[in-house]
Short mmCIF file of N, CA and C in Angstrom, two decimals:
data_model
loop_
_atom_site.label_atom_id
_atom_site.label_comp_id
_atom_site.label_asym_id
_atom_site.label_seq_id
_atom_site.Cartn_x
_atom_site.Cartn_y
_atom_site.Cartn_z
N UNK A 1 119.72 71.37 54.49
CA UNK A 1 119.47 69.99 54.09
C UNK A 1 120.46 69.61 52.99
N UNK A 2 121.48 68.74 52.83
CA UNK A 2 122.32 68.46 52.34
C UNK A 2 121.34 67.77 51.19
N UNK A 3 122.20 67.90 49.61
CA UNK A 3 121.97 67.58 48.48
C UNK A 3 122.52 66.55 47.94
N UNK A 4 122.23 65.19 47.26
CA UNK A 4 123.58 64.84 46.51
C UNK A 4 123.37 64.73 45.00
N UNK A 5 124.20 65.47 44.21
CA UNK A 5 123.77 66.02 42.85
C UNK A 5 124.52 65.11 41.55
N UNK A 6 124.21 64.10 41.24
CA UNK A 6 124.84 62.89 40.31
C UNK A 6 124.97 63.75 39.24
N UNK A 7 125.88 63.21 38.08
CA UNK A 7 126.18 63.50 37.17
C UNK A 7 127.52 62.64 36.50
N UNK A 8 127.14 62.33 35.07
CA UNK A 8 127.97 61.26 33.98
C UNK A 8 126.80 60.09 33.97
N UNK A 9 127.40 58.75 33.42
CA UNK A 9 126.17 58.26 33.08
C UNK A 9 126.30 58.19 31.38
N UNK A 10 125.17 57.40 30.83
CA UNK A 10 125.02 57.10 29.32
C UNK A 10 125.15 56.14 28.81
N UNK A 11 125.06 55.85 27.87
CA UNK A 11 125.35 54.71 26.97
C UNK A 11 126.66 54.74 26.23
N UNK A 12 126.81 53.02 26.51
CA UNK A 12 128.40 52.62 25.78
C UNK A 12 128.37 51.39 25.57
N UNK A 13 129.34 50.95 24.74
CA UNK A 13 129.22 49.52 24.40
C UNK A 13 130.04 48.78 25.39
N UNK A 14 130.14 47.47 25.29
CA UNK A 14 130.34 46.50 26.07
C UNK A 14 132.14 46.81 26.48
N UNK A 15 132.93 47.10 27.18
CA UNK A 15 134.27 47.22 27.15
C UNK A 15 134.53 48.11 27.55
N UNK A 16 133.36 49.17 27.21
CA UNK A 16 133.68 50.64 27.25
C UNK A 16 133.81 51.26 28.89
N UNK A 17 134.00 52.37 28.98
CA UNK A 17 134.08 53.40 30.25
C UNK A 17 133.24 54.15 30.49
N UNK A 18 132.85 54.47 31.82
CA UNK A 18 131.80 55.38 32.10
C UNK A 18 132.41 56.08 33.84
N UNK A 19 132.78 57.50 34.00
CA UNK A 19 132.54 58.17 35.07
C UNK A 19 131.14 58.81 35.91
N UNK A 20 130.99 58.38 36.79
CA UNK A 20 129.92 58.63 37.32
C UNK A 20 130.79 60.11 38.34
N UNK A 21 129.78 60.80 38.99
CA UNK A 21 130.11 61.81 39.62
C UNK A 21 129.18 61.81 40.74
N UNK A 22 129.50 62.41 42.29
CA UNK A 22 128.30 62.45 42.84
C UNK A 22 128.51 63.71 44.08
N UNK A 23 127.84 65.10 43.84
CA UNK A 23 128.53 65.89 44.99
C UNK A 23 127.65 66.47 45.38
N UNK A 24 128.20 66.83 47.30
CA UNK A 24 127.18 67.15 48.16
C UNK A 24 126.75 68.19 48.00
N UNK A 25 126.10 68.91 47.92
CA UNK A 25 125.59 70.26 48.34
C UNK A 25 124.53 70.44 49.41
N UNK A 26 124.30 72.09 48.81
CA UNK A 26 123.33 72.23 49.98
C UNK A 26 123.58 72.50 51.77
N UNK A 27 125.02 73.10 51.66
CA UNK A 27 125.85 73.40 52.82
C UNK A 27 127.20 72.73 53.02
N UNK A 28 127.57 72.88 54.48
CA UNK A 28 128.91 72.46 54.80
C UNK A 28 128.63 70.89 55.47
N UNK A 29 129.09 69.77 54.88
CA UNK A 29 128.53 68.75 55.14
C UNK A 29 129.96 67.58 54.85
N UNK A 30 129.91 66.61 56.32
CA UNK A 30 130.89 65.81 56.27
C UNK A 30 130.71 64.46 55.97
N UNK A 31 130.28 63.97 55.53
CA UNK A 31 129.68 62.07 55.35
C UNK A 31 130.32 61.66 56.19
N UNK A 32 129.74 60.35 56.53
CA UNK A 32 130.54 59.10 57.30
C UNK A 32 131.08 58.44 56.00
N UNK A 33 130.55 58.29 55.25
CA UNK A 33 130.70 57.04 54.39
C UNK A 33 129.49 57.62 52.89
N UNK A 34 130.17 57.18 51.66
CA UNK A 34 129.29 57.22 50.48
C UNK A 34 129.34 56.07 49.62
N UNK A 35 128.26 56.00 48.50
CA UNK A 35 128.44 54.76 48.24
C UNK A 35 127.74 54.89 47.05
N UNK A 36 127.72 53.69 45.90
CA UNK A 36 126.98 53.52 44.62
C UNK A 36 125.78 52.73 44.97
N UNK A 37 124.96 52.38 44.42
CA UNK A 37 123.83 51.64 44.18
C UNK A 37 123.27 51.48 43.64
N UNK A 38 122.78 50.06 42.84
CA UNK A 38 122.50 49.74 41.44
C UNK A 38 120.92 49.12 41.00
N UNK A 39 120.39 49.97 40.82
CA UNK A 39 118.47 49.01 40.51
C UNK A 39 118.68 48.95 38.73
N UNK A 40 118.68 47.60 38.51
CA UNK A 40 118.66 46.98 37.41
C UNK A 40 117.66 47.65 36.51
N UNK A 41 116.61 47.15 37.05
CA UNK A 41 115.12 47.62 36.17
C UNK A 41 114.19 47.97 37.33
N UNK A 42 112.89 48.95 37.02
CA UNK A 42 111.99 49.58 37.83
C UNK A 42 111.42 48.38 38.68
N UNK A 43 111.41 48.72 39.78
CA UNK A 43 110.96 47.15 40.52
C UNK A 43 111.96 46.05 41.23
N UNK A 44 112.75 46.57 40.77
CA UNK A 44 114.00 45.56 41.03
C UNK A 44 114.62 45.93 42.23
N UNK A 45 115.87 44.83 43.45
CA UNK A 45 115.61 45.46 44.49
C UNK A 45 117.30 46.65 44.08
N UNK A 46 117.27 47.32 45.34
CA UNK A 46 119.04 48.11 45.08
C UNK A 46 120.15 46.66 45.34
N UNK A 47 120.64 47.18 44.66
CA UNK A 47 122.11 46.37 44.57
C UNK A 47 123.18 46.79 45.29
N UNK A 48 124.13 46.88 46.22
CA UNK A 48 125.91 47.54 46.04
C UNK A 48 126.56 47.34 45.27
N UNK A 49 127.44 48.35 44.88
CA UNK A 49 128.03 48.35 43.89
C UNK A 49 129.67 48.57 44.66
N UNK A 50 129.22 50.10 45.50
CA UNK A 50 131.15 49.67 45.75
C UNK A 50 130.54 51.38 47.18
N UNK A 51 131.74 51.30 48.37
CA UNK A 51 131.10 52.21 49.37
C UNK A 51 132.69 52.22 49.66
N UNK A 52 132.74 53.65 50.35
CA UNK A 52 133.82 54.29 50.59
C UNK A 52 133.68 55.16 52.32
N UNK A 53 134.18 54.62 52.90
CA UNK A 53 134.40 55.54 54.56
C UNK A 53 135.18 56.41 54.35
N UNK A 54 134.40 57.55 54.61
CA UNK A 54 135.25 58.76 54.67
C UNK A 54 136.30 58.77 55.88
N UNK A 55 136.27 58.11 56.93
CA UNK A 55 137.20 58.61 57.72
C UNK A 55 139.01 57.86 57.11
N UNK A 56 138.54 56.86 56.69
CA UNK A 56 140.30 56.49 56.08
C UNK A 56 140.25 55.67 54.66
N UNK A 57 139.25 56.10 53.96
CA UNK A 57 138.69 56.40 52.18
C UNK A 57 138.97 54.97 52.18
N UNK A 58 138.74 53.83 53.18
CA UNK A 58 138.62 52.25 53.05
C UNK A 58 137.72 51.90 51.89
N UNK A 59 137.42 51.25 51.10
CA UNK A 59 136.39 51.08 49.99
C UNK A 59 135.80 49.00 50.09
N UNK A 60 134.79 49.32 49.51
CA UNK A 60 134.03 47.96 49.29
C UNK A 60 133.80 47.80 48.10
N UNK A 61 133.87 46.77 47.26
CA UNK A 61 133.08 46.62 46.24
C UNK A 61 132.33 44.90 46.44
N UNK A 62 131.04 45.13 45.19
CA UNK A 62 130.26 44.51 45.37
C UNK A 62 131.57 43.37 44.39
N UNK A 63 131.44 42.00 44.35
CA UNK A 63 131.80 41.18 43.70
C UNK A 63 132.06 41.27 42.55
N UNK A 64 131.00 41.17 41.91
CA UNK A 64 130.56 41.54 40.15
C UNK A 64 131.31 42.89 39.87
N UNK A 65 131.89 43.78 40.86
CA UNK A 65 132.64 44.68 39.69
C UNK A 65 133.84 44.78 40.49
N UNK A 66 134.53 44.23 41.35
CA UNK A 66 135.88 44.13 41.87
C UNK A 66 136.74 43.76 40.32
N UNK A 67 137.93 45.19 40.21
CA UNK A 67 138.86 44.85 39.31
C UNK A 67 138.34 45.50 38.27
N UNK A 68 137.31 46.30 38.37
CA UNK A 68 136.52 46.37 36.88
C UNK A 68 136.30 47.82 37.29
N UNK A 69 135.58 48.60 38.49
CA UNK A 69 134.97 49.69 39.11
C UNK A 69 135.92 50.13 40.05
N UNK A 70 136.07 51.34 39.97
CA UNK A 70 136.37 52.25 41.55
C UNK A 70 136.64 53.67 41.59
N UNK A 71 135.74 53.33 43.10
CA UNK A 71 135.10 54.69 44.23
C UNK A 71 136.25 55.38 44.68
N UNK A 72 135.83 56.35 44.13
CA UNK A 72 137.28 57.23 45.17
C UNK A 72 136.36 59.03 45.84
N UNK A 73 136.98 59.68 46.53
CA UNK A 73 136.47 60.53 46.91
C UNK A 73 137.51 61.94 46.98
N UNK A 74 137.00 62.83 46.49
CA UNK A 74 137.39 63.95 46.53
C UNK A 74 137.06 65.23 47.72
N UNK A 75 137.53 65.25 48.74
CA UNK A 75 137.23 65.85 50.18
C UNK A 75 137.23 67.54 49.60
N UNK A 76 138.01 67.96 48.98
CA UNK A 76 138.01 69.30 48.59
C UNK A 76 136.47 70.01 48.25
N UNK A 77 136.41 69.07 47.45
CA UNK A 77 135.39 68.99 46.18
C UNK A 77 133.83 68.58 46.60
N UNK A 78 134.05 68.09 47.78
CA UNK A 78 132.98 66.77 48.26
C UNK A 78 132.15 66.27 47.23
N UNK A 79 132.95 65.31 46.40
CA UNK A 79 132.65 64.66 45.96
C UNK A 79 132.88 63.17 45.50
N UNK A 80 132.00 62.38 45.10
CA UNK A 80 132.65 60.96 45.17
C UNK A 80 132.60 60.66 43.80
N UNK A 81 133.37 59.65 43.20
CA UNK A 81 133.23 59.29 41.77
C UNK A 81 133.09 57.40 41.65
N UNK A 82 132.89 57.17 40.76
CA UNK A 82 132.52 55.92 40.34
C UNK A 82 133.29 55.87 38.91
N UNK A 83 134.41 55.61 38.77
CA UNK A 83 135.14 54.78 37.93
C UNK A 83 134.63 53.78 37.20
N UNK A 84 133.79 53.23 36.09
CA UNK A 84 133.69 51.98 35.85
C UNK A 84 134.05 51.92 33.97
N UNK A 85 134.70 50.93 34.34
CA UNK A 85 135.71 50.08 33.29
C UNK A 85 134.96 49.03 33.03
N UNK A 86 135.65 48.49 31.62
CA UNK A 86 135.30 47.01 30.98
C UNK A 86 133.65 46.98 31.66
N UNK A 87 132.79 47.42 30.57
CA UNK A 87 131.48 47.54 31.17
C UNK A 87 131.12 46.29 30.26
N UNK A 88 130.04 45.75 31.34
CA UNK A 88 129.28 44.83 30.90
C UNK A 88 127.72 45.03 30.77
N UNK A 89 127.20 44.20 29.39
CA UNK A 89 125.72 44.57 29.55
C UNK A 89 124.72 44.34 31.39
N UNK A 90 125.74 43.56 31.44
CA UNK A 90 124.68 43.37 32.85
C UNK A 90 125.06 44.24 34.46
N UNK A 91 125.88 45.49 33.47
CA UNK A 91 125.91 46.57 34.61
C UNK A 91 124.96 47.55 34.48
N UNK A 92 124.32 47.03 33.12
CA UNK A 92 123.15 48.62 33.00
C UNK A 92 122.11 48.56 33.75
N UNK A 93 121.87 49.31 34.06
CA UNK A 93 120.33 50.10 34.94
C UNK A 93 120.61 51.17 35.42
N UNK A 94 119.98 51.91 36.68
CA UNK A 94 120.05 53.16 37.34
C UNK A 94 120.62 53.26 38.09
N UNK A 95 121.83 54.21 38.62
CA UNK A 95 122.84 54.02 39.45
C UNK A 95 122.47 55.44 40.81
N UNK A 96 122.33 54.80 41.73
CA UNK A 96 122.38 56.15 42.73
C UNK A 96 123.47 56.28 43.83
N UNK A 97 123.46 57.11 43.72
CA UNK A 97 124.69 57.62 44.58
C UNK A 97 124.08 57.88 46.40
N UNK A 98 124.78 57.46 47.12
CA UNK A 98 124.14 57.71 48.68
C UNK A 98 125.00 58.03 49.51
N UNK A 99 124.84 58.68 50.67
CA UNK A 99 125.82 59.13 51.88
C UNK A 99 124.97 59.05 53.15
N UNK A 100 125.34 58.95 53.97
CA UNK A 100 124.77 59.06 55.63
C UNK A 100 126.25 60.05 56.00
N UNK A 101 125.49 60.98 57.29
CA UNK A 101 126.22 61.59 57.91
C UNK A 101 125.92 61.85 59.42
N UNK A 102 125.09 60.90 59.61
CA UNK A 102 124.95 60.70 60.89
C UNK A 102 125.70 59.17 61.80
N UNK A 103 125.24 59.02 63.25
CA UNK A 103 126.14 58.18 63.75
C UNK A 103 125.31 56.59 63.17
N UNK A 104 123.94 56.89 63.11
CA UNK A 104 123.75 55.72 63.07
C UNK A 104 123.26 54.96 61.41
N UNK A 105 124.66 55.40 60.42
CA UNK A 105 124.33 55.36 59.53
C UNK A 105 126.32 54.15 58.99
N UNK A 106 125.77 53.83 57.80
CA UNK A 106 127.04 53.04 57.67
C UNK A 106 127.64 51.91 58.29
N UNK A 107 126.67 51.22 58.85
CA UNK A 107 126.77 49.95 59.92
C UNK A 107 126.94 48.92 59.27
N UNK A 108 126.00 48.62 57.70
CA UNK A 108 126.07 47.20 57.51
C UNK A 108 126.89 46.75 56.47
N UNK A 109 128.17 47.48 56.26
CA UNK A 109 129.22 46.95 55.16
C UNK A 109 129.14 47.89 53.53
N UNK A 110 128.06 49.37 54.06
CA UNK A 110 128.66 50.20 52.46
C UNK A 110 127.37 49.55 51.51
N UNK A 111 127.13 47.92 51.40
CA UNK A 111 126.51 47.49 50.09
C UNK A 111 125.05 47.29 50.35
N UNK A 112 124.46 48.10 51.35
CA UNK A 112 122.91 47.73 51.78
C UNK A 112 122.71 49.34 51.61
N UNK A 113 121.22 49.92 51.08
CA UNK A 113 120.58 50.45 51.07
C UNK A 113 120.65 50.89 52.32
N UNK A 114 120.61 50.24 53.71
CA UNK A 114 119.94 50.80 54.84
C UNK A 114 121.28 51.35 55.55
N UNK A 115 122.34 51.46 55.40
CA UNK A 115 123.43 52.27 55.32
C UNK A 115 123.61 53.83 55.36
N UNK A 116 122.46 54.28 54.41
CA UNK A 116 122.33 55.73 53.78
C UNK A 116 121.51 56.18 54.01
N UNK A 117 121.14 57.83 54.30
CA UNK A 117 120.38 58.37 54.57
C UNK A 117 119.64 59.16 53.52
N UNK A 118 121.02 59.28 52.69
CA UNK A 118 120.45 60.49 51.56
C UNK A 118 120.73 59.67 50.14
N UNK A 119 120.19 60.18 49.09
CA UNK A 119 120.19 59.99 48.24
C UNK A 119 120.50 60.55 46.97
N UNK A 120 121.02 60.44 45.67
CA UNK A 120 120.89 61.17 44.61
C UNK A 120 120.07 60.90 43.79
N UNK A 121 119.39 61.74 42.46
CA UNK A 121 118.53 61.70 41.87
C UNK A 121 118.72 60.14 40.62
N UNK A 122 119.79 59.21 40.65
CA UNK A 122 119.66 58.33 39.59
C UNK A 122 120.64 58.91 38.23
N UNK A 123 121.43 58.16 37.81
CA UNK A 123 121.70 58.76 36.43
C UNK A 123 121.42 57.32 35.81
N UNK A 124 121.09 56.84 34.50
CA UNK A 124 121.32 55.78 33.51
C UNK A 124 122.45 55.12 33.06
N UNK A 125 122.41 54.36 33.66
CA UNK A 125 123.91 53.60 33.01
C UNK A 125 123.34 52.63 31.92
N UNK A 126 123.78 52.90 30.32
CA UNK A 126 123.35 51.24 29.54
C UNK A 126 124.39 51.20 28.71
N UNK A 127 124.25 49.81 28.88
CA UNK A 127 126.16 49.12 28.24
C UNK A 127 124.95 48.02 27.11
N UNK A 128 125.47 48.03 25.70
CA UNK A 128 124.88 46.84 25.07
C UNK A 128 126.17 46.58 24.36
N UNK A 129 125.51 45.34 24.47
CA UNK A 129 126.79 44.19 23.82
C UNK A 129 127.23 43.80 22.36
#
């Protein structure tokens, strides 16, 4: 059963930088596609943030952080990262990391929840201003 194990995350002020990390374990495992995802506050729905196809490392980002964020992926390593720059307070909340590796996964553009199969445990992102 494949793992995905987040890590980076924290608090920073408004401008500041934050690396996110996100890698598979739990065997020999190929994604279709991985991706960020952003729940503001408990209750709140997931957001996209930015999704990456593994077959030719094409990337998406959500609006709000085009120019500011970016996904890149490390195939060696299997792992994906989240770059984010010039942070704004209204990037903080809980960030999860997701992958599908099946066929019928990665259909609706990277920035929907229903894209992914698997999940990571959440790290904290808070930016104050």
């Amino acid at each position: 059963q494949a793992q995905l194990v987040q890590s980076g995350g924290g608090s920073v002020q408004a401008g500041g930088s934050l690396r996110l990390s996100c890698t598979i374990s739990g065997g020999t495992y190929s994604s279709n596609c991985m991706g960020w995802l952003l729940r503001r506050a408990p209750g709140k729905k997931l957001e996209g943030v930015a999704g990456i196809y593994t077959a030719n490392s094409s990337t998406v980002y959500a609006d709000s952080v085009k120019g500011r964020f970016t996904i890149s992926r490390d195939n060696a390593k299997n792992t994906v990262y989240l770059q984010m720059d010039s942070l704004k307070p209204e990037d903080t909340g809980m960030y999860y990391c997701a992958a599908d590796f099946s066929a019928f996964g990665c259909l609706y553009g990277l920035l929907s929840h229903a894209d992914y199969g698997y999940w990571g445990q959440g790290t904290q992102v808070t930016v104050s201003s």
